[in-house]
Amino acid sequence: MHIVILGLSITSSWGNGHATTYRALVRELVRRGHDVLFLERDVPWYAAHRDPSGTWAGRTELYASLDDLRERFASEVRRADLVVVGSYVPQGVDVGAWVQGTAKGVTAFYDIDTPVTLAKLERGDFEYLAPHLVPGYQLYLSFTGGPTLQRIERELGSPAARPLYCSCDPELYGPCAGKPRWDLGYLGTYSDDRQPVLERLMLDAARSWPEGRFVVAGPQYPEGVVWPSNVERVQHLAPPEHAAFYTAQRFTLNVTRRDMVRAGYSPSVRLFEAAACGVPIISDAWEGLDAFFTPGVEILVSHDARETLGYLRELPEAERQAVALRARARVLAEHTAEHRARTLEGYAREAASGRAP
């Protein structure tokens, strides 16, 4: 297939998780023989934090404006077998309308932020998607599964809402040599709704256990956050550094955004990446978590600092390692970028044939 993807960013991982998802998916699609063009809006905040060229596969082109996009890439969109518009694309409503009016092949909306998107639509916030566009996309590809998919079809009129979850790239994420530096770590950009959970599950635990070693990595945390003295801060980690960061932790913490907890069935890419690195995960609780990992067997669930400290100080070392190995095996069997590329192929093929995926 000739595939065109219009996404938030593939060139910069600064402050967003979209880049790693797109990079892994595009690479696997290219490996499977597809011609993939990724179109990205050239914006200053990503231009200032671009990762080294060659970090991603396929063809990538930057466009300066909506007019620039239309003038330079209409022929590519018109001849494509599949055109995918991602969530949070600047002027996404206008981009989507143009794609639907230009493309001759299958069109799809790839929602990497499904619960956030639906909450925005309920508020009348049409930043990158508007309700009238949803029926015009033949596929609604969602990072969230479960009942949300039926809701997208029933309430928004999508012809086919299907899960295309995040994934891990086993070429970037795997066990690294070395002894752990920290007892518990967290990797994630600051958000208002995640911070109280981070406080409850990690920072309160750090305050209660001064001898413990903790670390939080990620940008955009406000100056007003009070960090316990035994919590180290790392401002930003590029994807090539993630595996070593995870492996330097005895346990890693997963914290889910509020909208994703409400929707359920919304795994974070950090879950799959950390598991692929062979690091045991402590996660907050949400509906559908057991569809991806078996709690108590492949993942550990915590509700407060007391439970977190129980895992850190009381779980036998053999069981700590066993949890990590079981989670890694699950990810490699079900949640790699190659799995997602094959899934996307199937959806596109069936949509093109006129059959419901």
XYZ file of C-alpha atoms in Angstrom:
357
model
C 0.000 0.000 0.000
C 0.880 3.655 -0.367
C 0.124 5.125 3.061
C 0.040 8.782 4.130
C -0.020 9.617 7.834
C -0.655 13.134 9.120
C 0.378 13.058 12.768
C 1.314 15.342 15.619
C 5.020 14.527 15.436
C 7.425 11.825 14.382
C 10.523 14.042 14.499
C 10.387 15.067 18.168
C 9.557 13.093 21.299
C 9.686 16.225 23.464
C 6.608 16.425 25.686
C 4.589 13.862 23.729
C 4.260 10.096 23.382
C 3.069 10.230 19.789
C 6.527 10.153 18.238
C 7.553 6.761 19.583
C 4.222 5.240 18.543
C 4.498 6.563 15.009
C 8.158 5.647 14.639
C 7.633 2.030 15.575
C 4.464 1.646 13.497
C 5.953 3.298 10.403
C 9.104 1.198 10.603
C 7.124 -2.032 10.713
C 4.871 -0.937 7.856
C 7.938 -0.124 5.745
C 9.474 -3.486 6.597
C 6.324 -5.158 5.403
C 6.722 -3.537 2.007
C 4.503 -0.460 2.279
C 5.451 3.024 1.099
C 4.796 5.391 4.011
C 4.847 9.189 3.939
C 4.541 11.006 7.272
C 3.412 14.638 7.129
C 4.102 16.825 10.164
C 3.275 20.463 10.838
C 6.488 22.415 11.410
C 5.967 24.073 14.802
C 8.623 25.894 16.864
C 8.384 23.818 20.055
C 9.193 20.591 18.207
C 11.672 22.290 15.867
C 13.691 23.270 18.941
C 13.701 19.706 20.287
C 14.054 17.474 17.234
C 15.611 14.060 17.713
C 18.506 13.044 15.434
C 17.515 12.322 11.849
C 17.541 8.632 11.032
C 15.672 7.828 14.251
C 12.604 6.923 12.201
C 11.852 5.118 8.928
C 9.769 6.026 5.896
C 9.563 9.408 4.218
C 8.920 12.479 6.354
C 7.946 15.934 5.161
C 7.268 19.072 7.173
C 4.639 21.589 6.088
C 4.371 25.180 7.237
C 0.618 25.774 7.015
C -2.658 24.323 5.839
C -2.219 26.024 2.486
C 1.283 24.575 2.194
C -0.103 21.113 2.945
C -2.782 21.416 0.275
C -0.444 22.793 -2.368
C 2.404 20.334 -1.949
C 0.781 17.053 -0.941
C -2.645 16.823 -2.572
C -1.381 14.319 -5.161
C 0.132 12.093 -2.453
C -3.122 12.059 -0.495
C -5.177 11.512 -3.640
C -3.256 8.440 -4.791
C -2.807 6.855 -1.340
C -4.449 3.548 -0.521
C -4.750 4.634 3.108
C -4.667 8.128 4.638
C -4.484 8.403 8.430
C -5.073 11.645 10.365
C -3.924 11.551 13.972
C -5.211 13.223 17.101
C -3.796 16.605 18.141
C -2.770 17.484 14.584
C -2.754 21.308 14.372
C -5.923 22.540 12.620
C -7.004 18.908 12.630
C -10.621 19.679 11.734
C -9.594 21.524 8.582
C -6.969 18.888 7.789
C -9.520 16.112 8.216
C -12.112 17.805 6.012
C -9.481 18.320 3.305
C -8.355 14.684 3.521
C -11.909 13.392 3.282
C -12.534 15.564 0.239
C -9.267 14.671 -1.471
C -8.421 11.035 -0.728
C -9.581 8.268 -3.046
C -8.506 5.426 -0.765
C -9.454 4.478 2.779
C -9.431 7.310 5.330
C -8.898 6.788 9.044
C -8.701 8.854 12.203
C -6.027 7.550 14.591
C -6.922 8.626 18.100
C -3.912 8.297 20.367
C -5.868 10.259 23.018
C -9.362 8.764 22.762
C -10.743 9.550 26.249
C -9.343 13.084 26.063
C -10.829 13.512 22.577
C -14.299 12.371 23.649
C -14.216 14.622 26.713
C -13.261 17.563 24.484
C -16.122 16.810 22.076
C -18.586 16.724 24.979
C -17.416 20.216 25.974
C -17.769 21.495 22.428
C -13.987 21.741 22.106
C -13.221 20.827 18.500
C -9.482 21.433 18.565
C -8.551 18.626 16.163
C -11.762 16.643 15.585
C -15.403 17.661 15.157
C -18.398 15.314 15.377
C -19.445 15.890 11.760
C -16.104 14.477 10.556
C -16.342 11.117 12.334
C -18.809 9.443 9.901
C -16.559 10.517 7.022
C -13.610 8.483 8.285
C -14.051 4.856 7.227
C -12.039 3.782 10.266
C -11.781 5.235 13.744
C -8.589 3.713 15.156
C -8.512 4.066 18.909
C -5.916 3.749 21.666
C -8.897 2.839 23.878
C -10.873 -0.367 23.534
C -13.809 -1.840 25.409
C -17.213 -0.116 25.556
C -15.774 3.158 24.214
C -15.667 1.671 20.719
C -19.407 1.025 20.708
C -19.975 4.534 22.006
C -17.992 6.033 19.097
C -20.101 4.099 16.613
C -23.422 4.700 18.345
C -23.084 8.354 19.362
C -20.689 9.729 16.748
C -21.689 7.604 13.775
C -18.340 5.978 13.019
C -18.711 3.210 10.402
C -16.056 1.152 12.202
C -14.371 2.035 15.510
C -11.553 -0.423 16.163
C -8.729 -0.702 18.689
C -5.208 0.085 17.568
C -3.494 0.209 20.917
C -0.090 1.634 21.641
C 2.767 -0.825 21.521
C 6.425 -1.296 22.358
C 9.380 -1.368 20.029
C 11.478 -4.370 21.112
C 14.435 -2.999 19.168
C 14.547 0.008 21.490
C 13.134 -1.496 24.666
C 14.804 -4.501 26.256
C 16.773 -5.417 29.383
C 20.044 -3.555 29.920
C 23.011 -4.616 32.001
C 23.719 -2.953 35.301
C 22.427 -2.749 38.836
C 19.355 -0.661 39.714
C 20.040 2.860 40.995
C 16.520 3.554 42.228
C 13.864 1.599 44.088
C 11.028 3.218 42.130
C 10.897 5.515 39.133
C 8.358 7.271 36.970
C 8.601 8.542 33.398
C 5.957 10.970 32.192
C 5.209 14.544 31.193
C 3.469 16.601 33.877
C -0.325 16.780 33.831
C -2.686 18.233 36.423
C -4.801 15.093 36.623
C -1.887 12.662 37.009
C -0.001 14.644 39.642
C -2.291 13.781 42.614
C -1.899 10.077 41.811
C 1.867 10.457 41.534
C 1.805 12.162 44.932
C -0.277 9.392 46.478
C 1.541 6.400 45.021
C 5.147 7.606 44.883
C 5.913 10.900 46.605
C 4.066 9.985 49.810
C 5.931 6.671 49.783
C 9.221 8.552 49.395
C 8.378 10.754 52.364
C 7.556 7.696 54.473
C 10.746 5.887 53.506
C 13.691 8.324 53.602
C 16.136 5.511 52.892
C 14.420 4.713 49.593
C 15.685 5.990 46.244
C 13.169 7.484 43.817
C 13.281 9.283 40.463
C 10.822 11.211 38.264
C 11.716 11.965 34.636
C 9.745 14.203 32.307
C 9.262 17.850 31.300
C 6.826 20.627 32.178
C 6.568 20.090 35.954
C 5.776 23.433 37.617
C 8.187 25.013 40.036
C 5.624 24.721 42.810
C 5.915 20.940 43.088
C 7.592 20.004 46.383
C 9.919 17.065 45.780
C 11.036 14.945 48.743
C 14.807 15.009 49.187
C 15.147 11.362 48.117
C 13.399 11.951 44.765
C 15.757 12.716 41.899
C 14.503 14.791 38.946
C 15.384 14.313 35.276
C 13.962 16.970 32.936
C 13.773 15.027 29.680
C 14.816 11.651 28.323
C 14.922 10.946 24.600
C 13.520 7.539 23.571
C 16.977 5.938 23.079
C 17.615 6.581 26.789
C 14.362 5.059 28.051
C 15.493 1.438 28.249
C 18.533 2.240 30.388
C 16.354 4.447 32.592
C 13.785 1.701 33.162
C 16.431 -0.927 33.807
C 18.022 1.307 36.450
C 14.845 0.921 38.576
C 13.867 -1.989 40.801
C 10.225 -1.122 40.082
C 8.651 1.438 37.765
C 5.390 3.301 38.311
C 2.539 3.705 35.823
C 0.067 6.570 36.364
C -2.997 6.912 34.135
C -4.714 10.146 33.147
C -8.162 10.752 34.626
C -10.064 10.576 31.337
C -8.389 7.285 30.502
C -9.257 5.833 33.900
C -12.891 6.762 33.327
C -12.944 5.172 29.889
C -10.993 2.078 30.866
C -9.140 -0.173 28.438
C -6.588 2.588 27.812
C -3.074 1.224 28.304
C -0.194 3.671 28.317
C 2.742 3.075 26.009
C 4.915 3.261 29.134
C 3.329 0.034 30.350
C 4.473 -1.925 27.326
C 7.871 -0.246 27.136
C 8.739 -0.870 30.785
C 7.513 -4.453 30.604
C 9.639 -5.090 27.509
C 12.647 -3.865 29.494
C 12.052 -6.553 32.113
C 11.152 -4.132 34.910
C 8.226 -4.945 37.250
C 5.431 -2.374 37.035
C 3.404 -0.894 39.868
C 0.252 0.676 38.396
C -2.806 2.557 39.494
C -6.064 0.616 39.031
C -8.445 1.012 36.075
C -11.057 -1.026 34.284
C -9.623 -3.183 31.531
C -6.099 -3.385 32.929
C -6.552 -7.150 33.191
C -7.103 -7.335 29.420
C -3.417 -6.499 28.967
C -1.701 -7.848 32.095
C -2.849 -10.204 34.836
C -2.801 -8.255 38.148
C -0.658 -9.882 40.802
C 1.006 -12.079 38.185
C 2.286 -9.788 35.428
C 1.659 -6.398 37.049
C 1.279 -5.025 40.590
C -1.594 -2.696 41.463
C -1.338 -0.005 44.131
C -3.957 2.324 45.592
C -1.795 4.245 48.078
C 1.703 4.731 49.475
C 1.290 1.857 51.916
C 0.708 -0.640 49.115
C 3.560 0.828 47.084
C 5.960 0.466 50.023
C 4.743 -3.093 50.558
C 5.972 -4.037 47.103
C 9.222 -2.087 47.414
C 10.223 -3.465 50.806
C 8.476 -6.813 51.189
C 8.172 -8.548 47.816
C 10.769 -11.354 47.598
C 13.444 -10.754 44.990
C 12.631 -13.971 43.117
C 8.989 -12.926 42.777
C 9.969 -9.394 41.736
C 11.972 -10.832 38.865
C 9.260 -13.365 37.992
C 6.612 -10.637 37.670
C 8.903 -8.756 35.306
C 9.658 -11.808 33.154
C 6.001 -12.735 32.819
C 5.080 -9.196 31.761
C 7.887 -9.105 29.200
C 6.746 -12.395 27.694
C 3.164 -11.082 27.427
C 4.261 -7.909 25.642
C 6.482 -9.697 23.137
C 3.656 -12.096 22.341
C 0.876 -9.514 21.926
C 1.908 -5.864 22.040
C 4.787 -5.063 19.685
C 4.729 -2.601 16.804
C 4.715 -5.522 14.382
C 1.422 -6.720 15.882
C -0.061 -3.250 15.365
C 1.172 -3.009 11.758
C -0.466 -6.332 10.912
C -3.670 -5.222 12.607
C -3.735 -1.959 10.637
C -3.204 -3.854 7.387
C -6.210 -6.019 8.131
C -8.449 -3.085 8.977
C -7.441 -1.200 5.817
C -7.875 -4.234 3.589
C -11.358 -4.956 4.864
C -12.433 -1.306 4.757
C -11.260 -1.080 1.153
C -13.265 -4.163 0.251
C -16.423 -2.626 1.719
C -16.655 -5.205 4.488
C -16.857 -4.094 8.104
C -13.496 -4.761 9.801
